Amino acid sequence: MSSDSILSLKQSSPKQLSAQQPMPTTSDVCVIIGHDIEAITSAVVLASLGHNVHLYADNVLLQQQLQQYAFEHHLQALWQLYSQQQQIIIQALPDSADKLIAICEPLETVNAADGSQVAFYWLFLDSIKSVWSDKQWITAFNHSNQQKLPIIMSGIGALGQMSLVAEQLQRPWVYYVPFVFLQDGEAFSSMLKPSLWLLGEKTPASSQRLTALQPLIQHARAYHCADIATIEFARSSIMAMLATRVSLMNEMSRLADSHQVDIQQVSRIMGLDERVGRSYLQAGWGFGGNTLPAELAKLQQSGLTSRVEMPILTAVMHINEDQKELIFRKFWQYFDGFIDHKTVMIWGGSYKAGSGRTAGSAIHPLLNLLWSYNITTLVHSDKAQAELTTLYPEQPLLQLIDGPYERLDTAQAIFIISRSPQDELDITRLNQQAMPIFDAQNVLTRPQIAALVGDYLGIGRSKS
């Protein structure tokens, strides 16, 4: 990306959230420890708010994460700009927390001389757990001379883990921020003005000490502060509820198939009931990514530890995994099992439209099932193409194509895994081939389906 493009993005992104929220007269130093997308986004957002950020990370893993999130164009441009300006200073993560403390304590003294101060340490625990054990870094911070500096923790753990760590830290100002608001494809904007900001605090009524985070808290659409154990439980419960809604709609979609009812119309009707709401009612191949699956696994672990049976959670996880193979079964049934050596087109590969990540995506079980029948797969997935190339470097049945209609005349079916509803659909070109479309995302509208010459099979939807 050119320097002009970067500067244009810089100028269009807010350096303050409103005219009533002035820039700080001195720039606090925010020490961030981690390499994941949450740490990267936090560094960019804090730099946008006028702070200096010292980011400690494994540089190899940091670069891998930046490459994996190349589709986050705004975030990438600001990251490059702030790094060039040394507003974000990237340093290697020491192999021990003691070494980090030794580096940062003199930094605190130096910055105090020019009127600025270290605002906090922000630890992204999922990033550092492979380098530092909890015992190691907790002991190091307990031996630090700077016991008044706040520590913020972020990450996904078993219920009570963050609260336990907070109690082991021998300082009063310990906080927990779960990233329930971060959206793939809109990481920067979704943190700058979060939909829901949750804050767990070790010491009650102490959130005002996090002055650098106050603009984010003030501009959140919803905000709640409580003890760390409660915020942990709320985080996990929110994610479990979202996953449950998705799996329930997918279960209902199977019943809709047998009753020849369009589950998408049912979803819209359900959304009209204010008790239900509209979010996470979309039937499809299920949910993927890292956050929801990781959250459910940790919640299941907590249930086992507490000896509490969780049959609903178990069913949600089972339905989600089985749903990822449902579109293949529809394909197999459509051709009465005569599918060997066919060629199919696949649109999209990421776990959600707008993302470049394929973690937990239905494309993986679909590809493996198709390849088991020696089926050639022509995949168009602009944002996820690099990741698919890395994951399947020597698969002759995988052919990545540049456009959704490229080599369309060689395919006998189309699968839709992830596609933005805003992407134009060329019905005329599709009708020239009149092949069946297997829509695992239910992205086609009813008028588009009616205009098709070929057959259409979705999740709880059909052409009839």
mmCIF file with all atom_site columns, C-alpha atoms in Angstrom, residues 29-213:
data_model
loop_
_atom_site.group_PDB
_atom_site.id
_atom_site.type_symbol
_atom_site.label_atom_id
_atom_site.label_alt_id
_atom_site.label_comp_id
_atom_site.label_asym_id
_atom_site.label_entity_id
_atom_site.label_seq_id
_atom_site.pdbx_PDB_ins_code
_atom_site.Cartn_x
_atom_site.Cartn_y
_atom_site.Cartn_z
_atom_site.occupancy
_atom_site.B_iso_or_equiv
_atom_site.pdbx_formal_charge
_atom_site.auth_seq_id
_atom_site.auth_comp_id
_atom_site.auth_asym_id
_atom_site.auth_atom_id
_atom_site.pdbx_PDB_model_num
ATOM 1   C CA . VAL A 1 29  ? 2.902   4.686   27.421 1.00 0.00 ? 29  VAL A CA 1
ATOM 2   C CA . CYS A 1 30  ? 0.771   1.556   27.104 1.00 0.00 ? 30  CYS A CA 1
ATOM 3   C CA . VAL A 1 31  ? 2.716   -1.682  27.446 1.00 0.00 ? 31  VAL A CA 1
ATOM 4   C CA . ILE A 1 32  ? 1.036   -4.479  25.481 1.00 0.00 ? 32  ILE A CA 1
ATOM 5   C CA . ILE A 1 33  ? 2.248   -8.057  25.645 1.00 0.00 ? 33  ILE A CA 1
ATOM 6   C CA . GLY A 1 34  ? 0.993   -10.426 22.931 1.00 0.00 ? 34  GLY A CA 1
ATOM 7   C CA . HIS A 1 35  ? 0.800   -11.059 19.202 1.00 0.00 ? 35  HIS A CA 1
ATOM 8   C CA . ASP A 1 36  ? -2.817  -12.011 18.480 1.00 0.00 ? 36  ASP A CA 1
ATOM 9   C CA . ILE A 1 37  ? -5.329  -9.894  16.578 1.00 0.00 ? 37  ILE A CA 1
ATOM 10  C CA . GLU A 1 38  ? -6.743  -8.503  19.826 1.00 0.00 ? 38  GLU A CA 1
ATOM 11  C CA . ALA A 1 39  ? -3.289  -7.255  20.868 1.00 0.00 ? 39  ALA A CA 1
ATOM 12  C CA . ILE A 1 40  ? -2.601  -5.782  17.421 1.00 0.00 ? 40  ILE A CA 1
ATOM 13  C CA . THR A 1 41  ? -5.976  -4.033  17.320 1.00 0.00 ? 41  THR A CA 1
ATOM 14  C CA . SER A 1 42  ? -5.519  -2.667  20.834 1.00 0.00 ? 42  SER A CA 1
ATOM 15  C CA . ALA A 1 43  ? -2.109  -1.260  19.902 1.00 0.00 ? 43  ALA A CA 1
ATOM 16  C CA . VAL A 1 44  ? -3.519  0.522   16.831 1.00 0.00 ? 44  VAL A CA 1
ATOM 17  C CA . VAL A 1 45  ? -6.579  1.879   18.641 1.00 0.00 ? 45  VAL A CA 1
ATOM 18  C CA . LEU A 1 46  ? -4.518  3.202   21.560 1.00 0.00 ? 46  LEU A CA 1
ATOM 19  C CA . ALA A 1 47  ? -2.072  4.816   19.132 1.00 0.00 ? 47  ALA A CA 1
ATOM 20  C CA . SER A 1 48  ? -5.067  6.405   17.362 1.00 0.00 ? 48  SER A CA 1
ATOM 21  C CA . LEU A 1 49  ? -6.107  7.878   20.691 1.00 0.00 ? 49  LEU A CA 1
ATOM 22  C CA . GLY A 1 50  ? -2.708  9.559   21.031 1.00 0.00 ? 50  GLY A CA 1
ATOM 23  C CA . HIS A 1 51  ? -0.845  7.123   23.250 1.00 0.00 ? 51  HIS A CA 1
ATOM 24  C CA . ASN A 1 52  ? 2.576   5.604   22.719 1.00 0.00 ? 52  ASN A CA 1
ATOM 25  C CA . VAL A 1 53  ? 2.477   1.821   22.615 1.00 0.00 ? 53  VAL A CA 1
ATOM 26  C CA . HIS A 1 54  ? 5.307   -0.559  23.443 1.00 0.00 ? 54  HIS A CA 1
ATOM 27  C CA . LEU A 1 55  ? 4.337   -3.965  22.068 1.00 0.00 ? 55  LEU A CA 1
ATOM 28  C CA . TYR A 1 56  ? 6.283   -7.022  23.223 1.00 0.00 ? 56  TYR A CA 1
ATOM 29  C CA . ALA A 1 57  ? 5.704   -10.062 21.024 1.00 0.00 ? 57  ALA A CA 1
ATOM 30  C CA . ASP A 1 58  ? 7.276   -13.017 19.270 1.00 0.00 ? 58  ASP A CA 1
ATOM 31  C CA . ASN A 1 59  ? 8.099   -11.285 15.999 1.00 0.00 ? 59  ASN A CA 1
ATOM 32  C CA . VAL A 1 60  ? 7.620   -14.403 13.854 1.00 0.00 ? 60  VAL A CA 1
ATOM 33  C CA . LEU A 1 61  ? 4.163   -15.059 15.301 1.00 0.00 ? 61  LEU A CA 1
ATOM 34  C CA . LEU A 1 62  ? 3.337   -11.359 15.071 1.00 0.00 ? 62  LEU A CA 1
ATOM 35  C CA . GLN A 1 63  ? 4.167   -11.260 11.363 1.00 0.00 ? 63  GLN A CA 1
ATOM 36  C CA . GLN A 1 64  ? 2.180   -14.443 10.782 1.00 0.00 ? 64  GLN A CA 1
ATOM 37  C CA . GLN A 1 65  ? -0.823  -12.871 12.457 1.00 0.00 ? 65  GLN A CA 1
ATOM 38  C CA . LEU A 1 66  ? -0.506  -9.699  10.409 1.00 0.00 ? 66  LEU A CA 1
ATOM 39  C CA . GLN A 1 67  ? -0.323  -11.770 7.241  1.00 0.00 ? 67  GLN A CA 1
ATOM 40  C CA . GLN A 1 68  ? -3.321  -13.872 8.288  1.00 0.00 ? 68  GLN A CA 1
ATOM 41  C CA . TYR A 1 69  ? -5.351  -10.712 8.802  1.00 0.00 ? 69  TYR A CA 1
ATOM 42  C CA . ALA A 1 70  ? -4.266  -9.031  5.559  1.00 0.00 ? 70  ALA A CA 1
ATOM 43  C CA . PHE A 1 71  ? -7.972  -8.516  4.741  1.00 0.00 ? 71  PHE A CA 1
ATOM 44  C CA . GLU A 1 72  ? -8.127  -5.955  7.598  1.00 0.00 ? 72  GLU A CA 1
ATOM 45  C CA . HIS A 1 73  ? -6.947  -3.189  5.258  1.00 0.00 ? 73  HIS A CA 1
ATOM 46  C CA . HIS A 1 74  ? -7.676  -0.217  7.523  1.00 0.00 ? 74  HIS A CA 1
ATOM 47  C CA . LEU A 1 75  ? -5.991  -1.857  10.494 1.00 0.00 ? 75  LEU A CA 1
ATOM 48  C CA . GLN A 1 76  ? -2.975  -2.854  8.404  1.00 0.00 ? 76  GLN A CA 1
ATOM 49  C CA . ALA A 1 77  ? -2.504  0.660   7.028  1.00 0.00 ? 77  ALA A CA 1
ATOM 50  C CA . LEU A 1 78  ? -2.651  2.275   10.471 1.00 0.00 ? 78  LEU A CA 1
ATOM 51  C CA . TRP A 1 79  ? -0.354  -0.389  11.901 1.00 0.00 ? 79  TRP A CA 1
ATOM 52  C CA . GLN A 1 80  ? 2.236   0.387   9.245  1.00 0.00 ? 80  GLN A CA 1
ATOM 53  C CA . LEU A 1 81  ? 1.898   4.128   9.762  1.00 0.00 ? 81  LEU A CA 1
ATOM 54  C CA . TYR A 1 82  ? 2.155   4.075   13.559 1.00 0.00 ? 82  TYR A CA 1
ATOM 55  C CA . SER A 1 83  ? 5.072   1.632   13.403 1.00 0.00 ? 83  SER A CA 1
ATOM 56  C CA . GLN A 1 84  ? 6.932   3.916   10.992 1.00 0.00 ? 84  GLN A CA 1
ATOM 57  C CA . GLN A 1 85  ? 6.267   6.892   13.267 1.00 0.00 ? 85  GLN A CA 1
ATOM 58  C CA . GLN A 1 86  ? 7.469   4.915   16.286 1.00 0.00 ? 86  GLN A CA 1
ATOM 59  C CA . GLN A 1 87  ? 4.155   5.507   18.002 1.00 0.00 ? 87  GLN A CA 1
ATOM 60  C CA . ILE A 1 88  ? 3.963   1.726   18.151 1.00 0.00 ? 88  ILE A CA 1
ATOM 61  C CA . ILE A 1 89  ? 7.354   0.353   19.151 1.00 0.00 ? 89  ILE A CA 1
ATOM 62  C CA . ILE A 1 90  ? 7.687   -3.386  18.565 1.00 0.00 ? 90  ILE A CA 1
ATOM 63  C CA . GLN A 1 91  ? 10.146  -5.303  20.720 1.00 0.00 ? 91  GLN A CA 1
ATOM 64  C CA . ALA A 1 92  ? 10.933  -8.986  21.108 1.00 0.00 ? 92  ALA A CA 1
ATOM 65  C CA . LEU A 1 93  ? 9.125   -10.751 23.918 1.00 0.00 ? 93  LEU A CA 1
ATOM 66  C CA . PRO A 1 94  ? 11.759  -11.782 26.493 1.00 0.00 ? 94  PRO A CA 1
ATOM 67  C CA . ASP A 1 95  ? 11.890  -15.442 27.412 1.00 0.00 ? 95  ASP A CA 1
ATOM 68  C CA . SER A 1 96  ? 10.995  -14.576 30.990 1.00 0.00 ? 96  SER A CA 1
ATOM 69  C CA . ALA A 1 97  ? 8.681   -12.039 32.591 1.00 0.00 ? 97  ALA A CA 1
ATOM 70  C CA . ASP A 1 98  ? 11.513  -10.957 34.922 1.00 0.00 ? 98  ASP A CA 1
ATOM 71  C CA . LYS A 1 99  ? 13.440  -9.648  31.919 1.00 0.00 ? 99  LYS A CA 1
ATOM 72  C CA . LEU A 1 100 ? 10.402  -7.699  30.745 1.00 0.00 ? 100 LEU A CA 1
ATOM 73  C CA . ILE A 1 101 ? 10.023  -6.078  34.164 1.00 0.00 ? 101 ILE A CA 1
ATOM 74  C CA . ALA A 1 102 ? 13.719  -5.168  34.119 1.00 0.00 ? 102 ALA A CA 1
ATOM 75  C CA . ILE A 1 103 ? 13.235  -3.478  30.735 1.00 0.00 ? 103 ILE A CA 1
ATOM 76  C CA . CYS A 1 104 ? 10.046  -1.631  31.623 1.00 0.00 ? 104 CYS A CA 1
ATOM 77  C CA . GLU A 1 105 ? 10.897  -0.293  35.106 1.00 0.00 ? 105 GLU A CA 1
ATOM 78  C CA . PRO A 1 106 ? 13.604  2.092   33.799 1.00 0.00 ? 106 PRO A CA 1
ATOM 79  C CA . LEU A 1 107 ? 11.181  3.059   31.026 1.00 0.00 ? 107 LEU A CA 1
ATOM 80  C CA . GLU A 1 108 ? 8.708   4.226   33.655 1.00 0.00 ? 108 GLU A CA 1
ATOM 81  C CA . THR A 1 109 ? 11.327  6.484   35.263 1.00 0.00 ? 109 THR A CA 1
ATOM 82  C CA . VAL A 1 110 ? 12.451  7.984   31.948 1.00 0.00 ? 110 VAL A CA 1
ATOM 83  C CA . ASN A 1 111 ? 8.941   8.836   30.816 1.00 0.00 ? 111 ASN A CA 1
ATOM 84  C CA . ALA A 1 112 ? 8.020   10.297  34.177 1.00 0.00 ? 112 ALA A CA 1
ATOM 85  C CA . ALA A 1 113 ? 10.668  12.990  33.569 1.00 0.00 ? 113 ALA A CA 1
ATOM 86  C CA . ASP A 1 114 ? 8.855   14.396  30.505 1.00 0.00 ? 114 ASP A CA 1
ATOM 87  C CA . GLY A 1 115 ? 5.429   14.425  32.118 1.00 0.00 ? 115 GLY A CA 1
ATOM 88  C CA . SER A 1 116 ? 4.096   11.202  30.633 1.00 0.00 ? 116 SER A CA 1
ATOM 89  C CA . GLN A 1 117 ? 3.630   7.943   32.466 1.00 0.00 ? 117 GLN A CA 1
ATOM 90  C CA . VAL A 1 118 ? 3.166   4.252   31.890 1.00 0.00 ? 118 VAL A CA 1
ATOM 91  C CA . ALA A 1 119 ? -0.587  3.717   31.860 1.00 0.00 ? 119 ALA A CA 1
ATOM 92  C CA . PHE A 1 120 ? -0.744  -0.041  32.336 1.00 0.00 ? 120 PHE A CA 1
ATOM 93  C CA . TYR A 1 121 ? 0.511   -3.453  31.367 1.00 0.00 ? 121 TYR A CA 1
ATOM 94  C CA . TRP A 1 122 ? -1.959  -5.268  29.081 1.00 0.00 ? 122 TRP A CA 1
ATOM 95  C CA . LEU A 1 123 ? -1.332  -9.003  28.881 1.00 0.00 ? 123 LEU A CA 1
ATOM 96  C CA . PHE A 1 124 ? -2.957  -11.114 26.176 1.00 0.00 ? 124 PHE A CA 1
ATOM 97  C CA . LEU A 1 125 ? -2.727  -14.439 27.932 1.00 0.00 ? 125 LEU A CA 1
ATOM 98  C CA . ASP A 1 126 ? -3.557  -16.650 24.938 1.00 0.00 ? 126 ASP A CA 1
ATOM 99  C CA . SER A 1 127 ? -0.442  -15.255 23.215 1.00 0.00 ? 127 SER A CA 1
ATOM 100 C CA . ILE A 1 128 ? 2.053   -15.599 26.028 1.00 0.00 ? 128 ILE A CA 1
ATOM 101 C CA . LYS A 1 129 ? 1.058   -18.933 27.560 1.00 0.00 ? 129 LYS A CA 1
ATOM 102 C CA . SER A 1 130 ? 3.470   -20.845 25.303 1.00 0.00 ? 130 SER A CA 1
ATOM 103 C CA . VAL A 1 131 ? 6.373   -18.661 26.524 1.00 0.00 ? 131 VAL A CA 1
ATOM 104 C CA . TRP A 1 132 ? 5.516   -17.791 30.115 1.00 0.00 ? 132 TRP A CA 1
ATOM 105 C CA . SER A 1 133 ? 3.694   -19.969 32.593 1.00 0.00 ? 133 SER A CA 1
ATOM 106 C CA . ASP A 1 134 ? 1.112   -18.274 34.795 1.00 0.00 ? 134 ASP A CA 1
ATOM 107 C CA . LYS A 1 135 ? 3.277   -18.935 37.848 1.00 0.00 ? 135 LYS A CA 1
ATOM 108 C CA . GLN A 1 136 ? 6.321   -17.353 36.203 1.00 0.00 ? 136 GLN A CA 1
ATOM 109 C CA . TRP A 1 137 ? 4.783   -14.093 35.110 1.00 0.00 ? 137 TRP A CA 1
ATOM 110 C CA . ILE A 1 138 ? 2.655   -13.690 38.240 1.00 0.00 ? 138 ILE A CA 1
ATOM 111 C CA . THR A 1 139 ? 5.768   -14.107 40.404 1.00 0.00 ? 139 THR A CA 1
ATOM 112 C CA . ALA A 1 140 ? 7.699   -11.614 38.273 1.00 0.00 ? 140 ALA A CA 1
ATOM 113 C CA . PHE A 1 141 ? 5.012   -8.946  38.556 1.00 0.00 ? 141 PHE A CA 1
ATOM 114 C CA . ASN A 1 142 ? 4.673   -9.582  42.284 1.00 0.00 ? 142 ASN A CA 1
ATOM 115 C CA . HIS A 1 143 ? 8.400   -8.873  42.671 1.00 0.00 ? 143 HIS A CA 1
ATOM 116 C CA . SER A 1 144 ? 8.145   -5.674  40.618 1.00 0.00 ? 144 SER A CA 1
ATOM 117 C CA . ASN A 1 145 ? 8.824   -2.337  42.303 1.00 0.00 ? 145 ASN A CA 1
ATOM 118 C CA . GLN A 1 146 ? 5.832   -0.827  40.502 1.00 0.00 ? 146 GLN A CA 1
ATOM 119 C CA . GLN A 1 147 ? 2.900   -2.311  42.405 1.00 0.00 ? 147 GLN A CA 1
ATOM 120 C CA . LYS A 1 148 ? 0.617   0.654   41.709 1.00 0.00 ? 148 LYS A CA 1
ATOM 121 C CA . LEU A 1 149 ? 0.534   0.195   37.935 1.00 0.00 ? 149 LEU A CA 1
ATOM 122 C CA . PRO A 1 150 ? -2.649  -1.455  36.663 1.00 0.00 ? 150 PRO A CA 1
ATOM 123 C CA . ILE A 1 151 ? -2.523  -4.827  34.943 1.00 0.00 ? 151 ILE A CA 1
ATOM 124 C CA . ILE A 1 152 ? -5.147  -5.656  32.317 1.00 0.00 ? 152 ILE A CA 1
ATOM 125 C CA . MET A 1 153 ? -5.712  -9.243  31.224 1.00 0.00 ? 153 MET A CA 1
ATOM 126 C CA . SER A 1 154 ? -7.464  -10.501 28.111 1.00 0.00 ? 154 SER A CA 1
ATOM 127 C CA . GLY A 1 155 ? -8.038  -14.011 26.833 1.00 0.00 ? 155 GLY A CA 1
ATOM 128 C CA . ILE A 1 156 ? -10.332 -17.010 27.003 1.00 0.00 ? 156 ILE A CA 1
ATOM 129 C CA . GLY A 1 157 ? -9.973  -19.411 29.882 1.00 0.00 ? 157 GLY A CA 1
ATOM 130 C CA . ALA A 1 158 ? -11.955 -21.834 31.965 1.00 0.00 ? 158 ALA A CA 1
ATOM 131 C CA . LEU A 1 159 ? -14.440 -20.152 34.286 1.00 0.00 ? 159 LEU A CA 1
ATOM 132 C CA . GLY A 1 160 ? -12.687 -18.624 37.277 1.00 0.00 ? 160 GLY A CA 1
ATOM 133 C CA . GLN A 1 161 ? -9.203  -18.676 35.746 1.00 0.00 ? 161 GLN A CA 1
ATOM 134 C CA . MET A 1 162 ? -8.906  -14.901 35.363 1.00 0.00 ? 162 MET A CA 1
ATOM 135 C CA . SER A 1 163 ? -10.319 -14.303 38.816 1.00 0.00 ? 163 SER A CA 1
ATOM 136 C CA . LEU A 1 164 ? -7.807  -16.732 40.320 1.00 0.00 ? 164 LEU A CA 1
ATOM 137 C CA . VAL A 1 165 ? -4.899  -15.059 38.532 1.00 0.00 ? 165 VAL A CA 1
ATOM 138 C CA . ALA A 1 166 ? -6.104  -11.648 39.749 1.00 0.00 ? 166 ALA A CA 1
ATOM 139 C CA . GLU A 1 167 ? -6.122  -12.856 43.343 1.00 0.00 ? 167 GLU A CA 1
ATOM 140 C CA . GLN A 1 168 ? -2.593  -14.224 42.970 1.00 0.00 ? 168 GLN A CA 1
ATOM 141 C CA . LEU A 1 169 ? -1.336  -10.848 41.771 1.00 0.00 ? 169 LEU A CA 1
ATOM 142 C CA . GLN A 1 170 ? -0.302  -8.880  44.850 1.00 0.00 ? 170 GLN A CA 1
ATOM 143 C CA . ARG A 1 171 ? -1.579  -5.517  43.647 1.00 0.00 ? 171 ARG A CA 1
ATOM 144 C CA . PRO A 1 172 ? -5.027  -3.931  43.871 1.00 0.00 ? 172 PRO A CA 1
ATOM 145 C CA . TRP A 1 173 ? -5.408  -2.638  40.302 1.00 0.00 ? 173 TRP A CA 1
ATOM 146 C CA . VAL A 1 174 ? -6.058  -5.736  38.202 1.00 0.00 ? 174 VAL A CA 1
ATOM 147 C CA . TYR A 1 175 ? -8.647  -5.795  35.399 1.00 0.00 ? 175 TYR A CA 1
ATOM 148 C CA . TYR A 1 176 ? -10.086 -8.180  32.840 1.00 0.00 ? 176 TYR A CA 1
ATOM 149 C CA . VAL A 1 177 ? -11.305 -7.132  29.375 1.00 0.00 ? 177 VAL A CA 1
ATOM 150 C CA . PRO A 1 178 ? -12.938 -9.845  27.204 1.00 0.00 ? 178 PRO A CA 1
ATOM 151 C CA . PHE A 1 179 ? -13.068 -9.062  23.491 1.00 0.00 ? 179 PHE A CA 1
ATOM 152 C CA . VAL A 1 180 ? -16.724 -9.894  22.959 1.00 0.00 ? 180 VAL A CA 1
ATOM 153 C CA . PHE A 1 181 ? -17.036 -6.879  20.626 1.00 0.00 ? 181 PHE A CA 1
ATOM 154 C CA . LEU A 1 182 ? -14.311 -7.573  18.056 1.00 0.00 ? 182 LEU A CA 1
ATOM 155 C CA . GLN A 1 183 ? -15.557 -8.266  14.513 1.00 0.00 ? 183 GLN A CA 1
ATOM 156 C CA . ASP A 1 184 ? -13.480 -9.851  11.778 1.00 0.00 ? 184 ASP A CA 1
ATOM 157 C CA . GLY A 1 185 ? -13.162 -7.472  8.848  1.00 0.00 ? 185 GLY A CA 1
ATOM 158 C CA . GLU A 1 186 ? -13.935 -4.475  11.079 1.00 0.00 ? 186 GLU A CA 1
ATOM 159 C CA . ALA A 1 187 ? -11.506 -4.965  13.949 1.00 0.00 ? 187 ALA A CA 1
ATOM 160 C CA . PHE A 1 188 ? -10.433 -1.320  14.249 1.00 0.00 ? 188 PHE A CA 1
ATOM 161 C CA . SER A 1 189 ? -13.901 0.253   14.123 1.00 0.00 ? 189 SER A CA 1
ATOM 162 C CA . SER A 1 190 ? -15.498 -2.418  16.313 1.00 0.00 ? 190 SER A CA 1
ATOM 163 C CA . MET A 1 191 ? -12.986 -1.686  19.091 1.00 0.00 ? 191 MET A CA 1
ATOM 164 C CA . LEU A 1 192 ? -13.001 2.080   18.607 1.00 0.00 ? 192 LEU A CA 1
ATOM 165 C CA . LYS A 1 193 ? -16.764 2.119   19.168 1.00 0.00 ? 193 LYS A CA 1
ATOM 166 C CA . PRO A 1 194 ? -17.512 -1.252  20.754 1.00 0.00 ? 194 PRO A CA 1
ATOM 167 C CA . SER A 1 195 ? -20.986 -2.751  20.845 1.00 0.00 ? 195 SER A CA 1
ATOM 168 C CA . LEU A 1 196 ? -20.450 -4.032  24.391 1.00 0.00 ? 196 LEU A CA 1
ATOM 169 C CA . TRP A 1 197 ? -17.526 -3.259  26.669 1.00 0.00 ? 197 TRP A CA 1
ATOM 170 C CA . LEU A 1 198 ? -17.240 -5.527  29.683 1.00 0.00 ? 198 LEU A CA 1
ATOM 171 C CA . LEU A 1 199 ? -14.746 -4.748  32.423 1.00 0.00 ? 199 LEU A CA 1
ATOM 172 C CA . GLY A 1 200 ? -13.849 -6.975  35.341 1.00 0.00 ? 200 GLY A CA 1
ATOM 173 C CA . GLU A 1 201 ? -12.107 -5.329  38.277 1.00 0.00 ? 201 GLU A CA 1
ATOM 174 C CA . LYS A 1 202 ? -10.342 -6.812  41.272 1.00 0.00 ? 202 LYS A CA 1
ATOM 175 C CA . THR A 1 203 ? -10.916 -3.729  43.408 1.00 0.00 ? 203 THR A CA 1
ATOM 176 C CA . PRO A 1 204 ? -14.494 -2.407  43.233 1.00 0.00 ? 204 PRO A CA 1
ATOM 177 C CA . ALA A 1 205 ? -15.158 1.039   41.743 1.00 0.00 ? 205 ALA A CA 1
ATOM 178 C CA . SER A 1 206 ? -11.604 1.432   40.463 1.00 0.00 ? 206 SER A CA 1
ATOM 179 C CA . SER A 1 207 ? -12.176 1.580   36.696 1.00 0.00 ? 207 SER A CA 1
ATOM 180 C CA . GLN A 1 208 ? -11.385 5.320   36.617 1.00 0.00 ? 208 GLN A CA 1
ATOM 181 C CA . ARG A 1 209 ? -7.714  4.385   36.974 1.00 0.00 ? 209 ARG A CA 1
ATOM 182 C CA . LEU A 1 210 ? -7.772  3.149   33.383 1.00 0.00 ? 210 LEU A CA 1
ATOM 183 C CA . THR A 1 211 ? -7.746  6.662   31.960 1.00 0.00 ? 211 THR A CA 1
ATOM 184 C CA . ALA A 1 212 ? -6.387  5.541   28.578 1.00 0.00 ? 212 ALA A CA 1
ATOM 185 C CA . LEU A 1 213 ? -9.434  3.296   28.082 1.00 0.00 ? 213 LEU A CA 1
#
